[in-house]
CSV table of C-alpha atoms in Angstrom, one decimal:
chain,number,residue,atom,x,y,z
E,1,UNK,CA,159.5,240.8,138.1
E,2,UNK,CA,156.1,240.8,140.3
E,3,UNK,CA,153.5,238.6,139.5
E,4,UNK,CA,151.3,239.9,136.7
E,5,UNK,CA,148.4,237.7,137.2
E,6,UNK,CA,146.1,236.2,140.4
E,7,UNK,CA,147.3,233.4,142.0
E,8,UNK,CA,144.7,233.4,145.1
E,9,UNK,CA,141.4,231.3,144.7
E,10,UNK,CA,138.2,233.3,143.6
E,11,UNK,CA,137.0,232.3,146.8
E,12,UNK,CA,139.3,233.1,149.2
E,13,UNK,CA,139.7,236.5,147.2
E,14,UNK,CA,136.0,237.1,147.8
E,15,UNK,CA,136.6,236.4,151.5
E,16,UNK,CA,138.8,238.8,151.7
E,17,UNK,CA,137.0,241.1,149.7
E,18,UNK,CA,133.7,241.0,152.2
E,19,UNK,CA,136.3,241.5,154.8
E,20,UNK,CA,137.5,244.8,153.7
E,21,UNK,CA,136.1,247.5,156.1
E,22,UNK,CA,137.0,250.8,153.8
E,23,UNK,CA,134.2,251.3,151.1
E,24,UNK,CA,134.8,250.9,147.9
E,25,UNK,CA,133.8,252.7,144.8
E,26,UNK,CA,132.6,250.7,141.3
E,27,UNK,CA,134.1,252.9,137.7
E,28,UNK,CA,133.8,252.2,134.4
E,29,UNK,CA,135.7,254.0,131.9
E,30,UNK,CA,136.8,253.1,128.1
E,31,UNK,CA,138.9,255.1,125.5
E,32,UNK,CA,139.3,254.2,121.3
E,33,UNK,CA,142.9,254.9,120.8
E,34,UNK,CA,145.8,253.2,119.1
E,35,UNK,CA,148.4,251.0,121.5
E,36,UNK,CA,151.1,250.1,119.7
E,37,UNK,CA,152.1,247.3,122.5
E,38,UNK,CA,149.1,246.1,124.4
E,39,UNK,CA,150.7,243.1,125.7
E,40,UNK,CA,153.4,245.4,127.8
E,41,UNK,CA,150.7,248.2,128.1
E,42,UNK,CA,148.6,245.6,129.9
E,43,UNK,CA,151.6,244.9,132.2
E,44,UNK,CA,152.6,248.3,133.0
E,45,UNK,CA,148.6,248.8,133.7
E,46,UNK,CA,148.2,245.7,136.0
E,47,UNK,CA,151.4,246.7,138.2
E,48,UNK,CA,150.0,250.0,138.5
E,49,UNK,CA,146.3,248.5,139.4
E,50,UNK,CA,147.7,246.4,141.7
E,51,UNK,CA,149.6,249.3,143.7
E,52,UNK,CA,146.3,250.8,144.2
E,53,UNK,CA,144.7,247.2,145.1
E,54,UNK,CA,142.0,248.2,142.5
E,55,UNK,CA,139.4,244.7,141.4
E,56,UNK,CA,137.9,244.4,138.5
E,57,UNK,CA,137.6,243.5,134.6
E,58,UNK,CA,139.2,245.5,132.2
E,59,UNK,CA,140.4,244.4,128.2
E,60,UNK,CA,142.9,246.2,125.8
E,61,UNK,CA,143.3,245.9,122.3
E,62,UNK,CA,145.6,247.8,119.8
E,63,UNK,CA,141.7,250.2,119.3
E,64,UNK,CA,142.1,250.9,123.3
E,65,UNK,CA,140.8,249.9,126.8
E,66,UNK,CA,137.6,249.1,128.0
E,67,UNK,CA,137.3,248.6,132.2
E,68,UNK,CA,134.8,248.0,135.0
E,69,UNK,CA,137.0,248.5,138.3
E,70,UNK,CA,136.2,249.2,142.0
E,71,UNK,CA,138.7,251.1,143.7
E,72,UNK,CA,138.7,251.7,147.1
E,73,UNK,CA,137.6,255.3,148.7
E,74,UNK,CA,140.8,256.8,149.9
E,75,UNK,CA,142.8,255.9,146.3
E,76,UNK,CA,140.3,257.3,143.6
E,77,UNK,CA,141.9,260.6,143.6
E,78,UNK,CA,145.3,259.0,143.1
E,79,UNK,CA,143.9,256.6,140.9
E,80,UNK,CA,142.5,259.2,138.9
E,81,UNK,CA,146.0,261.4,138.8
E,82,UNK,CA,147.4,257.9,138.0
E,83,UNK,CA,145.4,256.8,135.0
E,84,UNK,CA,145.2,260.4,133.4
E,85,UNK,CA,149.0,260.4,133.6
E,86,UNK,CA,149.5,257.2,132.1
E,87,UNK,CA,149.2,257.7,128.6
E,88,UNK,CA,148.4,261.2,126.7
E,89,UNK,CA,145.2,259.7,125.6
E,90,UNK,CA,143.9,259.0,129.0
E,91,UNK,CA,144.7,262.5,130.1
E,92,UNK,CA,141.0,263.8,131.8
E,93,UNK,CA,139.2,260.4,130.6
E,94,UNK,CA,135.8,260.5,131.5
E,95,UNK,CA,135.1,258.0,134.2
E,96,UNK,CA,131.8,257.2,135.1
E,97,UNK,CA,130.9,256.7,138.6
E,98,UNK,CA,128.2,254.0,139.9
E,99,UNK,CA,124.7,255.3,140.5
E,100,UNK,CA,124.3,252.4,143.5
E,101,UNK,CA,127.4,251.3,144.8
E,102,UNK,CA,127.9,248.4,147.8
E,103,UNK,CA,131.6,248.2,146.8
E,104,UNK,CA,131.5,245.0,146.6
E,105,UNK,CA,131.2,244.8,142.7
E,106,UNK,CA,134.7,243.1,142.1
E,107,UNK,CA,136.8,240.9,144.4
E,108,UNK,CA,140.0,239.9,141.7
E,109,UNK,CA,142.3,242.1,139.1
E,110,UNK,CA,141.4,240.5,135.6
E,111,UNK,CA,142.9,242.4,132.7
E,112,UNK,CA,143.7,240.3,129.5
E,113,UNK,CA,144.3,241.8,126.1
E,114,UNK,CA,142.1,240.8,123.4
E,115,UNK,CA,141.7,241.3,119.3
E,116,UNK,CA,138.6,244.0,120.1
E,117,UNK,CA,137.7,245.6,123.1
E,118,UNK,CA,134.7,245.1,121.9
E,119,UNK,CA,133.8,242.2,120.1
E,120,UNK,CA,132.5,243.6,116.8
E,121,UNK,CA,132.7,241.3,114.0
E,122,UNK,CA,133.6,244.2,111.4
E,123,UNK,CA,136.2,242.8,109.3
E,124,UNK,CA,135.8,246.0,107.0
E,125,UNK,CA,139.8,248.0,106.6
E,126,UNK,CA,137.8,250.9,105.4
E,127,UNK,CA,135.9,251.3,108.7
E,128,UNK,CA,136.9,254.1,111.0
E,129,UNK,CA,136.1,253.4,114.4
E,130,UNK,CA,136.7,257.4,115.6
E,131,UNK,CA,134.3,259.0,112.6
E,132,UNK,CA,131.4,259.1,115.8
E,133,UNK,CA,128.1,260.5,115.8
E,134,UNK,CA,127.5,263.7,117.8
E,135,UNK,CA,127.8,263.7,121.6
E,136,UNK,CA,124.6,263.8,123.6
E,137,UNK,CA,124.7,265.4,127.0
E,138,UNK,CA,121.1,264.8,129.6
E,139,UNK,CA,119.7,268.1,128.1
E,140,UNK,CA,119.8,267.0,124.8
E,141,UNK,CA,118.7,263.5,125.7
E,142,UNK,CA,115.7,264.7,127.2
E,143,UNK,CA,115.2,267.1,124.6
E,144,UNK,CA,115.3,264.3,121.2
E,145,UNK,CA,112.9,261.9,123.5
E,146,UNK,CA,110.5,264.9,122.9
E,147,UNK,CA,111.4,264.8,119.4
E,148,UNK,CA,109.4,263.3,117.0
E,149,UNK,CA,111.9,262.8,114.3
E,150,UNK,CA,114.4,260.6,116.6
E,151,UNK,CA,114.5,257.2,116.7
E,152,UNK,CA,116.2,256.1,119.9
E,153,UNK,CA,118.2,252.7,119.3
E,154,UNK,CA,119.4,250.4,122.4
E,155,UNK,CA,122.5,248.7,121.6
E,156,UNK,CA,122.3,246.4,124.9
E,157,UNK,CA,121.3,242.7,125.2
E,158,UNK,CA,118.0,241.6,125.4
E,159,UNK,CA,118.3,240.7,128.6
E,160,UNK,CA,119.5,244.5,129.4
E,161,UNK,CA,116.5,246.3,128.3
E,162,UNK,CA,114.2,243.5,129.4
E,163,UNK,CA,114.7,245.3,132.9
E,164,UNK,CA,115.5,249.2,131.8
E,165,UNK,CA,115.2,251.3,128.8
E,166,UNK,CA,114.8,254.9,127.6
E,167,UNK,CA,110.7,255.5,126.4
E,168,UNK,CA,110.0,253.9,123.3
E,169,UNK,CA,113.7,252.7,122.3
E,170,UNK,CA,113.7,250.4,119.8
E,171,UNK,CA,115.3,247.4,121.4
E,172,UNK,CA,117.4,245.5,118.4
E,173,UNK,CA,116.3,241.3,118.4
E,174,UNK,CA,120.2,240.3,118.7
E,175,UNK,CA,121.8,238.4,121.6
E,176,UNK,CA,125.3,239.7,120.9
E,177,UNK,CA,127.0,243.5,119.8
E,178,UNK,CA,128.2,241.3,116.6
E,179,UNK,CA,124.5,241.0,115.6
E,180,UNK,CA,123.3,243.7,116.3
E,181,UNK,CA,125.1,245.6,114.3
E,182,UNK,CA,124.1,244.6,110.8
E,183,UNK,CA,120.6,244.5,111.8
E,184,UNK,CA,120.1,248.1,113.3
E,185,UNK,CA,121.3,248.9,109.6
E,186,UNK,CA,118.8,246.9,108.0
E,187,UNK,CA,115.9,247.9,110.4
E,188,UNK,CA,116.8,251.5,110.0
E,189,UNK,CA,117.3,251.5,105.8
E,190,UNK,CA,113.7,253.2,105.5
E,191,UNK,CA,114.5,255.8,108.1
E,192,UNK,CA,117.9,257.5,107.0
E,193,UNK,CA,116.2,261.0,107.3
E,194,UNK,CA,115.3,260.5,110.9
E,195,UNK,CA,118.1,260.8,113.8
E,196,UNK,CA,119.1,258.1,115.5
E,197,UNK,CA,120.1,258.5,118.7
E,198,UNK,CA,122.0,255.3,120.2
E,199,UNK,CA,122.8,254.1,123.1
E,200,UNK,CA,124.2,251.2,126.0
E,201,UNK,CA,125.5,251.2,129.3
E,202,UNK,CA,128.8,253.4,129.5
E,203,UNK,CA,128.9,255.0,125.8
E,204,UNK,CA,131.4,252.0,124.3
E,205,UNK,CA,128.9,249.9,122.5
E,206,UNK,CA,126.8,253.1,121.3
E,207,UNK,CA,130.0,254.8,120.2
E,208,UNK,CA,130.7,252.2,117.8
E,209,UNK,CA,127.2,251.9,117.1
E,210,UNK,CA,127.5,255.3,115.9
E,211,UNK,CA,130.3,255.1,113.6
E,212,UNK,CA,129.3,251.9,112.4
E,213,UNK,CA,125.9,253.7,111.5
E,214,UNK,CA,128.2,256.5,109.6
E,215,UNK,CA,130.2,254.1,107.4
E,216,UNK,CA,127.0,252.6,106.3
E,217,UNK,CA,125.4,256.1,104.9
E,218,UNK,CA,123.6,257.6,107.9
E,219,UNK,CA,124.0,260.9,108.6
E,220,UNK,CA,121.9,261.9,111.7
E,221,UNK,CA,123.3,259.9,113.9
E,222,UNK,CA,124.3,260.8,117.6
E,223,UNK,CA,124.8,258.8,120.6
E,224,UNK,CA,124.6,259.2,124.8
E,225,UNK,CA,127.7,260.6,126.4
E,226,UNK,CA,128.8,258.6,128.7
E,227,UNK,CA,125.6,256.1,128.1
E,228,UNK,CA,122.5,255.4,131.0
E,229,UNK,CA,124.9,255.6,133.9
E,230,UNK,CA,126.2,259.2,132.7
E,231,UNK,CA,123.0,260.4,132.0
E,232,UNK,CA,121.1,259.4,134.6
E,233,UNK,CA,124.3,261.1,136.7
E,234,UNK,CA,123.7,264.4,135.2
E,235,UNK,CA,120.3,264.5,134.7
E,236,UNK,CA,119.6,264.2,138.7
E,237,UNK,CA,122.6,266.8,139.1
E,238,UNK,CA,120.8,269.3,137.0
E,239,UNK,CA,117.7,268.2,138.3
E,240,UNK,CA,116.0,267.0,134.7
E,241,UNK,CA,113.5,264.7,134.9
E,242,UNK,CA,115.1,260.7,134.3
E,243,UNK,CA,113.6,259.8,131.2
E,244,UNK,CA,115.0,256.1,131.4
E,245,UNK,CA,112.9,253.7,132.7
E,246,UNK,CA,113.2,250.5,135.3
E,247,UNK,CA,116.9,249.0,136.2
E,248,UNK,CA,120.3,249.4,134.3
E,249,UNK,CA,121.9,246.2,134.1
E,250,UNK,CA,125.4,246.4,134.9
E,251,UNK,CA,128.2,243.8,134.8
E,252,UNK,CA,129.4,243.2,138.0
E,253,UNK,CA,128.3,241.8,141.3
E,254,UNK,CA,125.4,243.7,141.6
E,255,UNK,CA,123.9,243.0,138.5
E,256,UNK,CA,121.8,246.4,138.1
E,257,UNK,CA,121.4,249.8,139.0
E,258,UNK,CA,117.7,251.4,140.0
E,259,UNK,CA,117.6,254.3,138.1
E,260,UNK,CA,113.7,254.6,138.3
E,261,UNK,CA,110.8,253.2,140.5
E,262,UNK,CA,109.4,251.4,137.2
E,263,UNK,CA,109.8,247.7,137.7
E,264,UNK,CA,108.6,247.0,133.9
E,265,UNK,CA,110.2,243.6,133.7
E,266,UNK,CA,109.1,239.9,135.5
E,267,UNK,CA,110.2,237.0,137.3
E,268,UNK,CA,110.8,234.0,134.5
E,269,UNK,CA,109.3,231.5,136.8
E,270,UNK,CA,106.0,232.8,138.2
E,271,UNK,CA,105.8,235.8,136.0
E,272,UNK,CA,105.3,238.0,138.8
E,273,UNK,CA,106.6,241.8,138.8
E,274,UNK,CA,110.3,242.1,139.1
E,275,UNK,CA,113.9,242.9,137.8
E,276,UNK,CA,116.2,241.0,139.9
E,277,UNK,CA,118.6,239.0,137.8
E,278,UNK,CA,120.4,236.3,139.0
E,279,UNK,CA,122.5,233.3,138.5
E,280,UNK,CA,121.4,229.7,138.9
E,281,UNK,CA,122.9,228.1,142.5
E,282,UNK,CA,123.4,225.0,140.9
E,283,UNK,CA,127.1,225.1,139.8
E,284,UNK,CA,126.4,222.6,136.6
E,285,UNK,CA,124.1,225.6,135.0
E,286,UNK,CA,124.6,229.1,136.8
E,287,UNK,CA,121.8,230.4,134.2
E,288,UNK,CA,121.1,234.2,134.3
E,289,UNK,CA,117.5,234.7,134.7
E,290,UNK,CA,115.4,236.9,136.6
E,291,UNK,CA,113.8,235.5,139.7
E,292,UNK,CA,111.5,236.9,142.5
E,293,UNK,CA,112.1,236.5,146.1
E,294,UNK,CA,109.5,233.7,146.6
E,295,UNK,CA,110.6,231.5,143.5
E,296,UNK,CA,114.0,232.3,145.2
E,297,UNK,CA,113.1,230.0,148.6
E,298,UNK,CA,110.6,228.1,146.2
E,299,UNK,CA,113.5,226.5,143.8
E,300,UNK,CA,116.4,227.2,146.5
E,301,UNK,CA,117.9,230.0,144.4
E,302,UNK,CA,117.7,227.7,140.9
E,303,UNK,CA,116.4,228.3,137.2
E,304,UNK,CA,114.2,224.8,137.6
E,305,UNK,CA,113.1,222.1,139.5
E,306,UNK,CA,115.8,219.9,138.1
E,307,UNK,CA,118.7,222.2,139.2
E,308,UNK,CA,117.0,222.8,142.0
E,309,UNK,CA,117.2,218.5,142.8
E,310,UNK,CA,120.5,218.4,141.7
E,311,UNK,CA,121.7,220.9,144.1
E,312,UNK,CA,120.5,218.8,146.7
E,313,UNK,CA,123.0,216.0,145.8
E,314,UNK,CA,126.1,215.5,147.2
E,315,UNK,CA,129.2,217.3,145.7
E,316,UNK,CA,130.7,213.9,144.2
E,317,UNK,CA,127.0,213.1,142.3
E,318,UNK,CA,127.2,216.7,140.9
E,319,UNK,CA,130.1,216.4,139.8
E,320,UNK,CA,129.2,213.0,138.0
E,321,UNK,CA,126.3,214.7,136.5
E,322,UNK,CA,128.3,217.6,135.3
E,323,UNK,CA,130.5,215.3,133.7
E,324,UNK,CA,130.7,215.8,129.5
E,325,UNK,CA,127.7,218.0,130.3
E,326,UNK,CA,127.7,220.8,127.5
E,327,UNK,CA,127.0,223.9,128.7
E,328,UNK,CA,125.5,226.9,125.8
E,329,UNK,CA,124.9,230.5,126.1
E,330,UNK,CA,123.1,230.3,129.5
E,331,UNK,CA,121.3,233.3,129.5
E,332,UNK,CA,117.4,233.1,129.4
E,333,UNK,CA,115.9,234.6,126.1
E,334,UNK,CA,112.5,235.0,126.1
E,335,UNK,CA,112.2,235.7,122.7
E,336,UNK,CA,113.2,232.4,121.9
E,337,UNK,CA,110.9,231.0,124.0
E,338,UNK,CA,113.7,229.4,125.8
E,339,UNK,CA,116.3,229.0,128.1
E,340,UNK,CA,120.0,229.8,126.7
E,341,UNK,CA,122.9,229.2,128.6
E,342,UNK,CA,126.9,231.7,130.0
E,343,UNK,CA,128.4,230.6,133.2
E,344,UNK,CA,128.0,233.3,135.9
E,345,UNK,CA,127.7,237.2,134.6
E,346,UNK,CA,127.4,237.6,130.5
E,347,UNK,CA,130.5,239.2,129.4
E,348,UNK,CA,129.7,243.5,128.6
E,349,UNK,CA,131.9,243.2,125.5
E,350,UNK,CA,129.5,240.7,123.7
């Protein structure tokens, strides 16, 4: 029996990663469909990752599989023949492809299974996830921006559309998918008539979104195809004008994608344009935050004068510090007025 999990360091993996000299290329890709077995679906998936030395993060749950992979450029038309002949469902699965890829978005094979591929919070038996709303392709997106009677509804994290959003979304005041949920209800109860257009990175989050909005009595409800990254895709294919505007966050190395020119967000230290998220050097915080290149040489790559002190120290005092330290949410909400705290990148199921 191989080895169905990593056994290397993440830092020796990244090593090797950097090392690599054949490009890479960064998918996503998610399907709601019943697995009977995750547990051995997961290992039949990893042995079959592995044989293609794909990196990356991907979940599955008894509702499907949710992944974010990088795979490198010779392989992804096996890959692809691979993963569509895997199971029925998967047949011609839509993947989407980066917009800006380095290929160095993932360095380690991580799949677990989980309850939820996305992390939900419904507890509701009459709740069908696959009753959707209707499909939007980049014609139609551009066309119910235009549309007076459409409400478009982000279903990312605040820290998501601080950097990049469609014109005019309503952003929903939520730091997790669990949250938001109820709330886009309540904040749209006085607007069922309109349509609601919904959406999120890759289409998983708005998908739900979308049926979620359903069981609860709307019935204009539609949602991206495919999210930003497929519309943006398509839009420049057919050469419609890219209605989104700034950065699209993703969850990986890179942290975002520049989708337009628009830097609409700024640095949380000096306030000074930018959209460059980043994680706190010091390894006792690690807080995602947005920081410009001269804060960056001004705090040594930290959220604070304080981490940026403690970095300074010698290994054995940080460690000391970090001792019984308790460590939150560590993401920086500005709505809040303050700073949260997750170590490293925020999780995209949450």
């Amino acid at each position: 029996m191989p080895v169905l999990h990593n056994r290397v360091s993440n830092e020796e993996l990244r090593e090797r990663m950097l090392a690599e000299t054949e490009p890479r290329t960064t998918i996503s890709f998610y399907k709601y469909f019943t697995i009977e077995a995750p547990q051995a679906t997961r290992d039949a998936l990893y042995q079959l990752f592995l044989s293609l030395n794909v990196f990356g993060r991907v979940y599955l749950a008894h509702e499907g599989i949710n992944a974010q992979i990088s795979v490198p450029e010779s392989r992804v038309d096996a890959f692809r023949e691979a993963i569509y002949a895997f199971h029925p469902a998967l047949n011609n699965l839509r993947l989407n492809i980066a917009l800006e890829d380095d290929g160095k978005s993932f360095w380690v094979l991580r799949m677990k299974v989980r309850d939820r591929i996305v992390a939900d919070g419904i507890d509701d038996p009459t709740f069908d996830a696959s009753d959707v709303g209707e499909y939007l392709k980049a014609a139609d997106v551009n066309a119910m921006l235009d549309d007076p009677s459409a409400v478009f509804i982000d279903m990312r994290n605040h820290y998501e559309y601080e950097v990049g959003h469609f014109e005019d979304a309503v952003e929903i005041p939520a730091d997790t998918f669990r949250e938001q949920l109820p709330k886009a209800v309540d904040m749209m109860q006085n607007d069922k008539e309109k349509k609601i257009v919904m959406y999120c990175t890759g289409g998983i989050r708005c998908e739900k979104a979308s049926a979620w909005m359903r069981h609860n009595g709307f019935q204009n409800v539609y949602h991206i195809e495919g999210g930003i990254i497929e519309y943006a895709r398509r839009a420049r294919e057919q050469g419609l004008p890219v209605r989104f505007v700034g950065k699209n966050f993703v969850f990986d190395e890179r942290m975002g994608e520049r989708i337009s020119d628009d830097v609409i967000a700024h640095c949380h230290q000096c306030g000074t344009p930018c959209d460059s998220h980043t994680n706190c050097k010091n390894d006792g915080c690690h807080l995602l935050f947005i920081q410009c290149p001269a804060c960056a040489e001004k705090f040594s790559g930290c959220c604070s004068e304080i981490c940026r002190d403690e970095l300074a120290l010698s290994p054995e005092e940080q460690r000391r510090r970090r001792a019984g330290r308790e460590n939150g949410n560590k993401i920086f909400n500005k709505s809040r007025g303050m700073l949260n705290t997750t170590l490293g990148i925020p999780d995209p199921e949450k």
